[in-house]
PDB file of C-alpha atoms in Angstrom:
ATOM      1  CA  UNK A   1      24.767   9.416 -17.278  1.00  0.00           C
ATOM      2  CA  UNK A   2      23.504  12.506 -15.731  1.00  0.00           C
ATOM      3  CA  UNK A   3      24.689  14.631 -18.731  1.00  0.00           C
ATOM      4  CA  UNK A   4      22.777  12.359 -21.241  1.00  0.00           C
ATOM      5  CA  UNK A   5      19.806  12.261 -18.832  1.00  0.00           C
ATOM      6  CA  UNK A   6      19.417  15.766 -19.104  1.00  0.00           C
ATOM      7  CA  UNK A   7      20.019  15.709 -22.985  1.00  0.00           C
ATOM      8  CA  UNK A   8      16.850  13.289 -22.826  1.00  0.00           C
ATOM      9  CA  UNK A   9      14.999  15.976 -20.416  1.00  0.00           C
ATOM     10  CA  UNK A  10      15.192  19.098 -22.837  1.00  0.00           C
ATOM     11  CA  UNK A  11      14.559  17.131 -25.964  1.00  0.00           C
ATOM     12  CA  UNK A  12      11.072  16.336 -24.331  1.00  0.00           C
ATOM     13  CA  UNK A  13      10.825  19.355 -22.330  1.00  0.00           C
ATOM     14  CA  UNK A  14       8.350  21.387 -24.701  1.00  0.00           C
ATOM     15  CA  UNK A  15       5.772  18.361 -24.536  1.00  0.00           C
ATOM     16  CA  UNK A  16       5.658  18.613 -21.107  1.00  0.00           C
ATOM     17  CA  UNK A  17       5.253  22.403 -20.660  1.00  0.00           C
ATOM     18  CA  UNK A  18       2.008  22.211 -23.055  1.00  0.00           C
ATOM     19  CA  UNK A  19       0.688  19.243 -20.520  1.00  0.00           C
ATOM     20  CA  UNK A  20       1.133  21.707 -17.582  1.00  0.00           C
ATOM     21  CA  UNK A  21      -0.384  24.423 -19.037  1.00  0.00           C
ATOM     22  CA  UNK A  22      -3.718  22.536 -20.027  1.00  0.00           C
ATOM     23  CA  UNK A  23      -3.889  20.970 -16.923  1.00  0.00           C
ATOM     24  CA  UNK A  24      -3.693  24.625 -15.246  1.00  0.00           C
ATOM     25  CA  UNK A  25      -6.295  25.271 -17.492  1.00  0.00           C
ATOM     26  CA  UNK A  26      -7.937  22.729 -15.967  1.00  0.00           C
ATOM     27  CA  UNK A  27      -7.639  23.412 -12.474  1.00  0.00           C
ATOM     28  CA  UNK A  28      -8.734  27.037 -13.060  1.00  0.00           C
ATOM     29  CA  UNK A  29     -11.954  25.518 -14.588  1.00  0.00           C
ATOM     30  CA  UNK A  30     -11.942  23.161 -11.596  1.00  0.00           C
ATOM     31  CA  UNK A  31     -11.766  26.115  -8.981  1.00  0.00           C
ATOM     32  CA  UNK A  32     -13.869  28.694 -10.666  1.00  0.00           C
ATOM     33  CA  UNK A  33     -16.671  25.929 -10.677  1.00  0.00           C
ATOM     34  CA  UNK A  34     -15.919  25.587  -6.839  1.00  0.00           C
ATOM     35  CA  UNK A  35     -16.168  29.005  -5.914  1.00  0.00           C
ATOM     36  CA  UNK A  36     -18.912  30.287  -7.816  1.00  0.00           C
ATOM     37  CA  UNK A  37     -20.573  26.607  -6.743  1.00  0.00           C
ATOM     38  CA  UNK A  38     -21.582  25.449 -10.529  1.00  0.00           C
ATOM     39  CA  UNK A  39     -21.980  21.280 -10.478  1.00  0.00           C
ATOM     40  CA  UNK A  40     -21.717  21.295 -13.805  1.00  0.00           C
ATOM     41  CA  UNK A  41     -18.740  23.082 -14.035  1.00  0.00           C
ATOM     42  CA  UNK A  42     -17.016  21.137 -11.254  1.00  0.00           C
ATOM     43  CA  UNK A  43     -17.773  17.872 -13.043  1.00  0.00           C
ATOM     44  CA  UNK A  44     -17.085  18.928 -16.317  1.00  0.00           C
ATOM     45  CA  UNK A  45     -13.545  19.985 -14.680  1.00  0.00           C
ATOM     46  CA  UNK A  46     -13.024  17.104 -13.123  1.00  0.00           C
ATOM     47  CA  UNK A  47     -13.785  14.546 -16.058  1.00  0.00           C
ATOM     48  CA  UNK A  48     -11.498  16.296 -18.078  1.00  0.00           C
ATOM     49  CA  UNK A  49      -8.763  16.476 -15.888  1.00  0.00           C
ATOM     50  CA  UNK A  50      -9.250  12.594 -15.010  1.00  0.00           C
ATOM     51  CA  UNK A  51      -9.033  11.914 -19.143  1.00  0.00           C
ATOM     52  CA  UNK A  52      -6.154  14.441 -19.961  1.00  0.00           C
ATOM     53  CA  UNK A  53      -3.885  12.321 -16.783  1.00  0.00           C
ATOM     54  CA  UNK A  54      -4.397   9.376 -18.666  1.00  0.00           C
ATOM     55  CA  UNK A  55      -3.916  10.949 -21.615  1.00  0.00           C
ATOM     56  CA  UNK A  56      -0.550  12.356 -20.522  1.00  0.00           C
ATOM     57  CA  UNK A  57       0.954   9.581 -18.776  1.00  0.00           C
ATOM     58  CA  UNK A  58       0.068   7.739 -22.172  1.00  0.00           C
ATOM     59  CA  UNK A  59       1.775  10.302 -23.954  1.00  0.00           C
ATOM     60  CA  UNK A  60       4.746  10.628 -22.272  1.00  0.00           C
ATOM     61  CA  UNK A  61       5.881   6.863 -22.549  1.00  0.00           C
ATOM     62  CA  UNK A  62       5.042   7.053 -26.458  1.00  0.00           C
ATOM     63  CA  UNK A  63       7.241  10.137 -26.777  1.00  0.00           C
ATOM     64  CA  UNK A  64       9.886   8.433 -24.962  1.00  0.00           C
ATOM     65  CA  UNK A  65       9.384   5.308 -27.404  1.00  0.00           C
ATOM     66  CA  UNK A  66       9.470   7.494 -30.405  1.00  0.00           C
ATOM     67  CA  UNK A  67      12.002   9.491 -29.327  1.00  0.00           C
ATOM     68  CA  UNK A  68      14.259   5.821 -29.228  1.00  0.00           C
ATOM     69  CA  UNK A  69      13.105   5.034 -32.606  1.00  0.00           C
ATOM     70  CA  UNK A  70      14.026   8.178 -34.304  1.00  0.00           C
ATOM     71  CA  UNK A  71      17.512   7.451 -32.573  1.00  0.00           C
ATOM     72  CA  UNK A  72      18.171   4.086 -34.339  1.00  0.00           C
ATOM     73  CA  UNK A  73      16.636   5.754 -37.507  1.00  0.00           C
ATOM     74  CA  UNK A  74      17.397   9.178 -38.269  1.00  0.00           C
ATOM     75  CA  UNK A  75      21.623   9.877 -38.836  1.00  0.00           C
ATOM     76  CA  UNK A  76      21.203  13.258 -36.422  1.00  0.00           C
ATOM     77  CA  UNK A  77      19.935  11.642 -33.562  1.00  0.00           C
ATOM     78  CA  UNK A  78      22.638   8.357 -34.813  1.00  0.00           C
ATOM     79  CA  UNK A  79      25.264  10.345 -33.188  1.00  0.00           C
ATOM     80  CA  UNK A  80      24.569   9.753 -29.860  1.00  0.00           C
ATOM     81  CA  UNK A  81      25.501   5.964 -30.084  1.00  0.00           C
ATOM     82  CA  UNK A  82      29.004   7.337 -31.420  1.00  0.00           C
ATOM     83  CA  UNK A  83      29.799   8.981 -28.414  1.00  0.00           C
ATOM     84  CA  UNK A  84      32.100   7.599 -25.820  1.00  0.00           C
ATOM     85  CA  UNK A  85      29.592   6.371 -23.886  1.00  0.00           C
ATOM     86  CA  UNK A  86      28.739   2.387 -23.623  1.00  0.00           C
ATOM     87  CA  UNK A  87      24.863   1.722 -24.944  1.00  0.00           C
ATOM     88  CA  UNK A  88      24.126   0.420 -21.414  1.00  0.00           C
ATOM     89  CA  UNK A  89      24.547   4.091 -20.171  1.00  0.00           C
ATOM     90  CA  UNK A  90      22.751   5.327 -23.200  1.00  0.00           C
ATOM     91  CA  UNK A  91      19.748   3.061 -22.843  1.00  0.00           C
ATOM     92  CA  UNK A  92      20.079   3.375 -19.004  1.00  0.00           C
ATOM     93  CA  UNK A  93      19.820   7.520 -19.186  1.00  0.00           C
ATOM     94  CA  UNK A  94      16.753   6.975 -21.514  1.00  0.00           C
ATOM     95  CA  UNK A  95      14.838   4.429 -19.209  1.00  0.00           C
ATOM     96  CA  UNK A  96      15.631   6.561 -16.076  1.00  0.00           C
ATOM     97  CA  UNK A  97      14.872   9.884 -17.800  1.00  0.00           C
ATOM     98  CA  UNK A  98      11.258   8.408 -18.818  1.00  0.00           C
ATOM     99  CA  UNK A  99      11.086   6.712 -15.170  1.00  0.00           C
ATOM    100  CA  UNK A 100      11.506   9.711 -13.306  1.00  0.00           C
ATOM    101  CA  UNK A 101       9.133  12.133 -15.831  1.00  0.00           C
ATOM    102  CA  UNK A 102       6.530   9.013 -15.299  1.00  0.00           C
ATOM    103  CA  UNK A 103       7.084   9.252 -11.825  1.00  0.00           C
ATOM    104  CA  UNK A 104       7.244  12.924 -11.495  1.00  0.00           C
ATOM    105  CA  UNK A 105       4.124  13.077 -13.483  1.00  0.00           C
ATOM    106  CA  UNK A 106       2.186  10.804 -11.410  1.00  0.00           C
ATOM    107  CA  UNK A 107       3.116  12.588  -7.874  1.00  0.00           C
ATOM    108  CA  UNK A 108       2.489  16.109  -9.665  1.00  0.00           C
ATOM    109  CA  UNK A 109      -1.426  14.705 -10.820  1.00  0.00           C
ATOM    110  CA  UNK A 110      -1.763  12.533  -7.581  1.00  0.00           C
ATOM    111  CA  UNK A 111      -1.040  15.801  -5.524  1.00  0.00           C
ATOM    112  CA  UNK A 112      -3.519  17.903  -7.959  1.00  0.00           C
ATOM    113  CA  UNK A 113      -6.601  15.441  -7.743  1.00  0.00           C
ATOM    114  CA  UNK A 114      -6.034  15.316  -3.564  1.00  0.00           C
ATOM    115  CA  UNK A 115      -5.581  19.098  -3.132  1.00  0.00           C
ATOM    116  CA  UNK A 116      -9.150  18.964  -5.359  1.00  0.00           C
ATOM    117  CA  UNK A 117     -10.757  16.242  -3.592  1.00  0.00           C
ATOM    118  CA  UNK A 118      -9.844  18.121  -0.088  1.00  0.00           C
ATOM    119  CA  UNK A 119     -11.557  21.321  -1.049  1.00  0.00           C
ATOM    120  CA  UNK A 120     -14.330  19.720  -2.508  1.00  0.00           C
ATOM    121  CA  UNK A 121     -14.459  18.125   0.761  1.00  0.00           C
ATOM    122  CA  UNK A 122     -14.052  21.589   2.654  1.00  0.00           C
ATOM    123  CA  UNK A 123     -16.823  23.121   0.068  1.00  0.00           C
ATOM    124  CA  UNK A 124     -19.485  20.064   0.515  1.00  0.00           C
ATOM    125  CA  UNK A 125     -19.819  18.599   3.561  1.00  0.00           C
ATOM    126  CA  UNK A 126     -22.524  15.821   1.887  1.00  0.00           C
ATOM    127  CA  UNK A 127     -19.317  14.602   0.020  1.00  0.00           C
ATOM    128  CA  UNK A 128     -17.847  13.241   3.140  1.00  0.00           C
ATOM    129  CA  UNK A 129     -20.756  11.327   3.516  1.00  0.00           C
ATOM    130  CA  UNK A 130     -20.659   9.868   0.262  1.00  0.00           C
ATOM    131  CA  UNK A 131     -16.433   8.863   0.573  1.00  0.00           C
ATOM    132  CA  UNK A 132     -17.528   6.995   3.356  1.00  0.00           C
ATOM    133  CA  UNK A 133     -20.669   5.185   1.824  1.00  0.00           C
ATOM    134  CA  UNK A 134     -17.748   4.534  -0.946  1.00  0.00           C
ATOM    135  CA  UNK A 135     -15.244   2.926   1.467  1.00  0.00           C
ATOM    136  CA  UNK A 136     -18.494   0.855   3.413  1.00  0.00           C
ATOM    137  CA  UNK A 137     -19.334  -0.738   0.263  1.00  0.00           C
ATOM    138  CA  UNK A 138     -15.307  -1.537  -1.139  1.00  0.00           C
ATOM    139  CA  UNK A 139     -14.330  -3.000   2.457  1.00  0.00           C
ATOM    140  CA  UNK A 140     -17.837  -5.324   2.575  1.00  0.00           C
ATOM    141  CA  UNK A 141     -17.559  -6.174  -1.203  1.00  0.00           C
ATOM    142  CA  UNK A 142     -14.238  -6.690  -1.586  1.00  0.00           C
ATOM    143  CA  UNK A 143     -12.991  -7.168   1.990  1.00  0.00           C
ATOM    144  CA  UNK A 144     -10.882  -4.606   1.048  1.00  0.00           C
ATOM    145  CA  UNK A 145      -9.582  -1.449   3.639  1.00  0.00           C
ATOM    146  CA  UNK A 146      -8.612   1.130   1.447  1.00  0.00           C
ATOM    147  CA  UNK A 147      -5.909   2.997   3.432  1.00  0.00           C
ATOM    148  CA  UNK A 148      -2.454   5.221   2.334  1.00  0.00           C
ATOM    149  CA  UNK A 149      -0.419   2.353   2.455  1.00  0.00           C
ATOM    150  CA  UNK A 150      -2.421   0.585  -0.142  1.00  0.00           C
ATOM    151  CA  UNK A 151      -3.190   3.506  -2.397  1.00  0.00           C
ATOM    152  CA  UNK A 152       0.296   3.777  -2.383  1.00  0.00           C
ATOM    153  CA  UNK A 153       1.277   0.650  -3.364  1.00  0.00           C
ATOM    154  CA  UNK A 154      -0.976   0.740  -6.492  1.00  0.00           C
ATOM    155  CA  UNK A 155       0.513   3.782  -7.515  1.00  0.00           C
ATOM    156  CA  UNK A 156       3.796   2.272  -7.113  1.00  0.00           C
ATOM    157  CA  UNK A 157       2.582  -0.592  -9.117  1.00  0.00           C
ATOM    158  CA  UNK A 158       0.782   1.257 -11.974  1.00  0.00           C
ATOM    159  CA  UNK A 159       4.271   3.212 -12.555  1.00  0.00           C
ATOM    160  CA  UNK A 160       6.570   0.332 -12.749  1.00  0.00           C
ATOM    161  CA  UNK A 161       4.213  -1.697 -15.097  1.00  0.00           C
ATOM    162  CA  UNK A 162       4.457   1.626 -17.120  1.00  0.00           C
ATOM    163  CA  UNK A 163       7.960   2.019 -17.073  1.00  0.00           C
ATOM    164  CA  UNK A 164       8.046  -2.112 -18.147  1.00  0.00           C
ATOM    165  CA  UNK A 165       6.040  -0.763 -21.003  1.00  0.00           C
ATOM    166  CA  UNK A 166       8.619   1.458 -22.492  1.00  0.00           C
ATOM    167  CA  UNK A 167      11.741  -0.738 -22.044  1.00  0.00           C
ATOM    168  CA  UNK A 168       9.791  -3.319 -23.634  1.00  0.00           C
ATOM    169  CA  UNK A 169       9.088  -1.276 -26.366  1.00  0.00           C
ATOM    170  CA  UNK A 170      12.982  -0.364 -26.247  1.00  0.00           C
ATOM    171  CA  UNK A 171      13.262  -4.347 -27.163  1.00  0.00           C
ATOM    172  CA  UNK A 172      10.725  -4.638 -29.704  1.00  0.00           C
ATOM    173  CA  UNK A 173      12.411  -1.467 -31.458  1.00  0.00           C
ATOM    174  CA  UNK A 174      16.294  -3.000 -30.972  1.00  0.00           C
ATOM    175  CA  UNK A 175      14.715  -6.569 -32.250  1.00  0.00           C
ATOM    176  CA  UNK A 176      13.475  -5.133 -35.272  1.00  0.00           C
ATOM    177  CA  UNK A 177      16.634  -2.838 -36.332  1.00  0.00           C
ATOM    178  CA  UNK A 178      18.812  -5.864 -35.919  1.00  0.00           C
ATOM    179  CA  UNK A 179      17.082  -8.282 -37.488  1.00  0.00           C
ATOM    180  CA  UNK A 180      15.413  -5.798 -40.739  1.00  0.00           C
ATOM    181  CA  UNK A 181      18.102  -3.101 -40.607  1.00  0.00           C
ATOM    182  CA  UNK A 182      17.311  -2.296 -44.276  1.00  0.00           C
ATOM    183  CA  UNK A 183      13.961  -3.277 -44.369  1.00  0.00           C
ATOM    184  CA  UNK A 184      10.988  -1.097 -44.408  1.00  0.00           C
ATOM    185  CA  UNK A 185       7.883  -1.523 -42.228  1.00  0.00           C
ATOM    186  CA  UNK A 186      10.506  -1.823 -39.094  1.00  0.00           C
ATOM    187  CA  UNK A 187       7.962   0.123 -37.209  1.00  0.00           C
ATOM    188  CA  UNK A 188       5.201  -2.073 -37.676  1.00  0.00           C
ATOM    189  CA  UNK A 189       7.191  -5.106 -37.354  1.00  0.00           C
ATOM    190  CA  UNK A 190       8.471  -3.424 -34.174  1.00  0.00           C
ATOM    191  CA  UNK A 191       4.693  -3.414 -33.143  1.00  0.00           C
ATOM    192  CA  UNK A 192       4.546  -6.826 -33.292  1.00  0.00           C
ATOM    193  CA  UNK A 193       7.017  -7.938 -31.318  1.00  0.00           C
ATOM    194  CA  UNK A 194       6.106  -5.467 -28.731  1.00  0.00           C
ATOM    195  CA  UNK A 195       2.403  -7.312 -29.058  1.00  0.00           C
ATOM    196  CA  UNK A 196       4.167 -10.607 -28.616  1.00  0.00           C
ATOM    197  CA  UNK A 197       6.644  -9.868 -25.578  1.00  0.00           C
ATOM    198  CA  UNK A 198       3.598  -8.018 -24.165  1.00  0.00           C
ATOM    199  CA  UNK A 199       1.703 -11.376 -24.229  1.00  0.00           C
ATOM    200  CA  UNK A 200       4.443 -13.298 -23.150  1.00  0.00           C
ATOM    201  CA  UNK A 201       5.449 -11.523 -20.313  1.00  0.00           C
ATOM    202  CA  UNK A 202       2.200 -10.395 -18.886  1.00  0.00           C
ATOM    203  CA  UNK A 203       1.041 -14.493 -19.391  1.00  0.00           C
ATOM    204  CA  UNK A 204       4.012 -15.287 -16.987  1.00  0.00           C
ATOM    205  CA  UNK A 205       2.702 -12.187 -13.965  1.00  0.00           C
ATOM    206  CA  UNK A 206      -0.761 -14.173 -14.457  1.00  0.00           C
ATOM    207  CA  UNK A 207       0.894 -17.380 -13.924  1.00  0.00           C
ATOM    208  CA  UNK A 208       2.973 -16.439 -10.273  1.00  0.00           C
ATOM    209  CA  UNK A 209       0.401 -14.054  -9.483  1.00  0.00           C
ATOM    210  CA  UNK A 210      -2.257 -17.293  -9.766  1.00  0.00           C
ATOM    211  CA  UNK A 211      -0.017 -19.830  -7.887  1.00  0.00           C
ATOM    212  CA  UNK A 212      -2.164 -21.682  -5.769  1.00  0.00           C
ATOM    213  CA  UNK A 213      -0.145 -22.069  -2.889  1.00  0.00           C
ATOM    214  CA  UNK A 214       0.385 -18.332  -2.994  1.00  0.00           C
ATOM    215  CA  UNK A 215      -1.685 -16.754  -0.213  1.00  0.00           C
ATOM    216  CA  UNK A 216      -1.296 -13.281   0.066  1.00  0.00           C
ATOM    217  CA  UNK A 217      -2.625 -10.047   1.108  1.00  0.00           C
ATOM    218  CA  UNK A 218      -4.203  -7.328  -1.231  1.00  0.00           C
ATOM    219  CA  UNK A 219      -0.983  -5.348  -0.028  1.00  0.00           C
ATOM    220  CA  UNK A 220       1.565  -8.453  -0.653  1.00  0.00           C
ATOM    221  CA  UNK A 221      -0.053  -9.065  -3.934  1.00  0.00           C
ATOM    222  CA  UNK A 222       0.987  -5.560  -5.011  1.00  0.00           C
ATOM    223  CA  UNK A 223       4.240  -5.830  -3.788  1.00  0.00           C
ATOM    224  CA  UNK A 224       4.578  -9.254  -5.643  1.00  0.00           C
ATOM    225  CA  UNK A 225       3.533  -7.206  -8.665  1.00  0.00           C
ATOM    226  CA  UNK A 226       5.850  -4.415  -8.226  1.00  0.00           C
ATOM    227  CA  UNK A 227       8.691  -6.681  -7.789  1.00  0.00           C
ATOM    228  CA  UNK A 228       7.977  -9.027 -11.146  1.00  0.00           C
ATOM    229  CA  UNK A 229       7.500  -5.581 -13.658  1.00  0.00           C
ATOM    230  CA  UNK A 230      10.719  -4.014 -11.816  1.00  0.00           C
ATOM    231  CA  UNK A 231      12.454  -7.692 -12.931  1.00  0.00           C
ATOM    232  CA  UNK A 232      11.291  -7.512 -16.055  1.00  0.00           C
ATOM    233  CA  UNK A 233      11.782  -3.646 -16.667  1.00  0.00           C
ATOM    234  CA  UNK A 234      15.780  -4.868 -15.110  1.00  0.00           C
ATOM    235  CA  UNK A 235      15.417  -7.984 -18.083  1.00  0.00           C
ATOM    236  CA  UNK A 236      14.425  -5.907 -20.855  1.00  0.00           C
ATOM    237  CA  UNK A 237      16.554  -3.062 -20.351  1.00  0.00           C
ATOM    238  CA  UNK A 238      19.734  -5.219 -19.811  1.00  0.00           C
ATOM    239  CA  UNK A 239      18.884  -7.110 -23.251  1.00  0.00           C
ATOM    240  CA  UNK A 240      18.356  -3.993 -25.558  1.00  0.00           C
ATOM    241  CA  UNK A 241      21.752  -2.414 -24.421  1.00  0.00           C
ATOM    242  CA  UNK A 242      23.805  -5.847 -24.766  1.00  0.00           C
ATOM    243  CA  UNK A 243      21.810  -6.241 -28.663  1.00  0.00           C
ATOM    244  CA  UNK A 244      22.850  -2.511 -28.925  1.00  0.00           C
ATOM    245  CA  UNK A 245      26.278  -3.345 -27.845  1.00  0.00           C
ATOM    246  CA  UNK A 246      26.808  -6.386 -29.958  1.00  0.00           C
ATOM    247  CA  UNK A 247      24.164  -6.691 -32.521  1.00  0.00           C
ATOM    248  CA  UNK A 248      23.604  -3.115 -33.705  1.00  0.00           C
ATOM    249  CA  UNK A 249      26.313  -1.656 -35.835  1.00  0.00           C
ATOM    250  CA  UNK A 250      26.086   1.766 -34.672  1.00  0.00           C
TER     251      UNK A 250
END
């Protein structure tokens, strides 16, 4: 699995030196604001950089679901179901190769936004004053402590649901090619489905998550949430290899 992991790596690998070099870019424009103290600069930096993360975490799962697609579709990429490896490995390197560049991703842009937070913090002193205003008003509001374990969590959270994303994708793609393998408009049909699981499945988190005799913390709700996308991410994942395995003629 490690061998076809890394296959998955350096196909994507050019995407993801272009989304480090912008967001260097970036952080130069960030920095150069802070040391020559220009506001606007800083902000503009900032904005940007907040926009191009979501950008690139988007990006990254849809190159990861295109990447599938062209697999089942194009003859080239075709021959990787023909080697001697069973689809659940195949599928299984893809999901953990676009887990751990999601994940990767996240810490790398996490780490960037609280090494610039901390020297904006060094440069400004008034901007200490205005985190804590910030926390006041979220712990009275929302009786809410914001704290690492909980910042955490909802990164931990925001991943997984990500990484639910693709697999269910994975599905919607597999559905399609076995059900319309000489069709055209698989893609959009493929859309569809993914529409329809996405419904289905995120319907069901509202339902648990809403129990009424569920009482739990801000933290045990997260961890409630984490643990129904990594089922589902577990569901999805095991379906698309077994249709793969069975259904597919590959």
């Amino acid at each position: 699995m490690l061998k076809l992991m890394k296959y998955e790596l350096r196909k994507q690998a050019f995407s993801k030196l272009i989304i480090l070099v912008i967001t260097l870019l970036g952080e130069l424009m960030f920095f150069t604001g802070l040391v020559l103290n220009r506001h606007n600069t800083i902000g503009l930096a900032m904005g940007l950089l907040t926009m191009f993360t979501f950008g690139a975490m988007f990006f990254i799962a849809f190159e990861s679901i295109i990447t599938y697609y062209n697999d089942l579709k194009q003859k080239q990429s075709y021959m990787l179901f023909l080697t001697p490896n069973t689809p659940y490995t195949i599928v299984g390197a893809k999901v953990l190769s676009s887990g751990v560049q999601i994940i990767l991703s996240g810490v790398v842009f996490a780490l960037i936004f609280g090494i610039d937070g901390a020297a904006m913090l060094a440069r400004y002193a008034s901007i200490k004053q205005i985190k804590e205003l910030i926390t006041s008003f979220v712990n009275m509001q929302f009786h809410v402590e914001i704290d690492g374990k909980l910042l955490i969590l909802v990164v931990l959270a925001l991943l997984i649901s990500w990484i639910s994303v693709i697999t269910l994708a994975y599905l919607s793609i597999t559905l399609s090619t076995t059900f319309l393998a000489e069709k055209k408009g698989k893609a959009i049909i493929s859309f569809l489905i993914f529409i329809l699981l996405e419904y289905i499945f995120s319907k069901g988190v509202n339902l648990i998550m809403n129990i009424p005799s569920l009482t739990l913390s801000a933290s045990g709700t997260l961890i409630l949430n984490i643990v129904l996308y990594a089922v589902i991410t577990a569901v999805t994942y095991l379906v698309t290899a077994w249709m793969l395995d069975k259904k597919v003629s590959v």
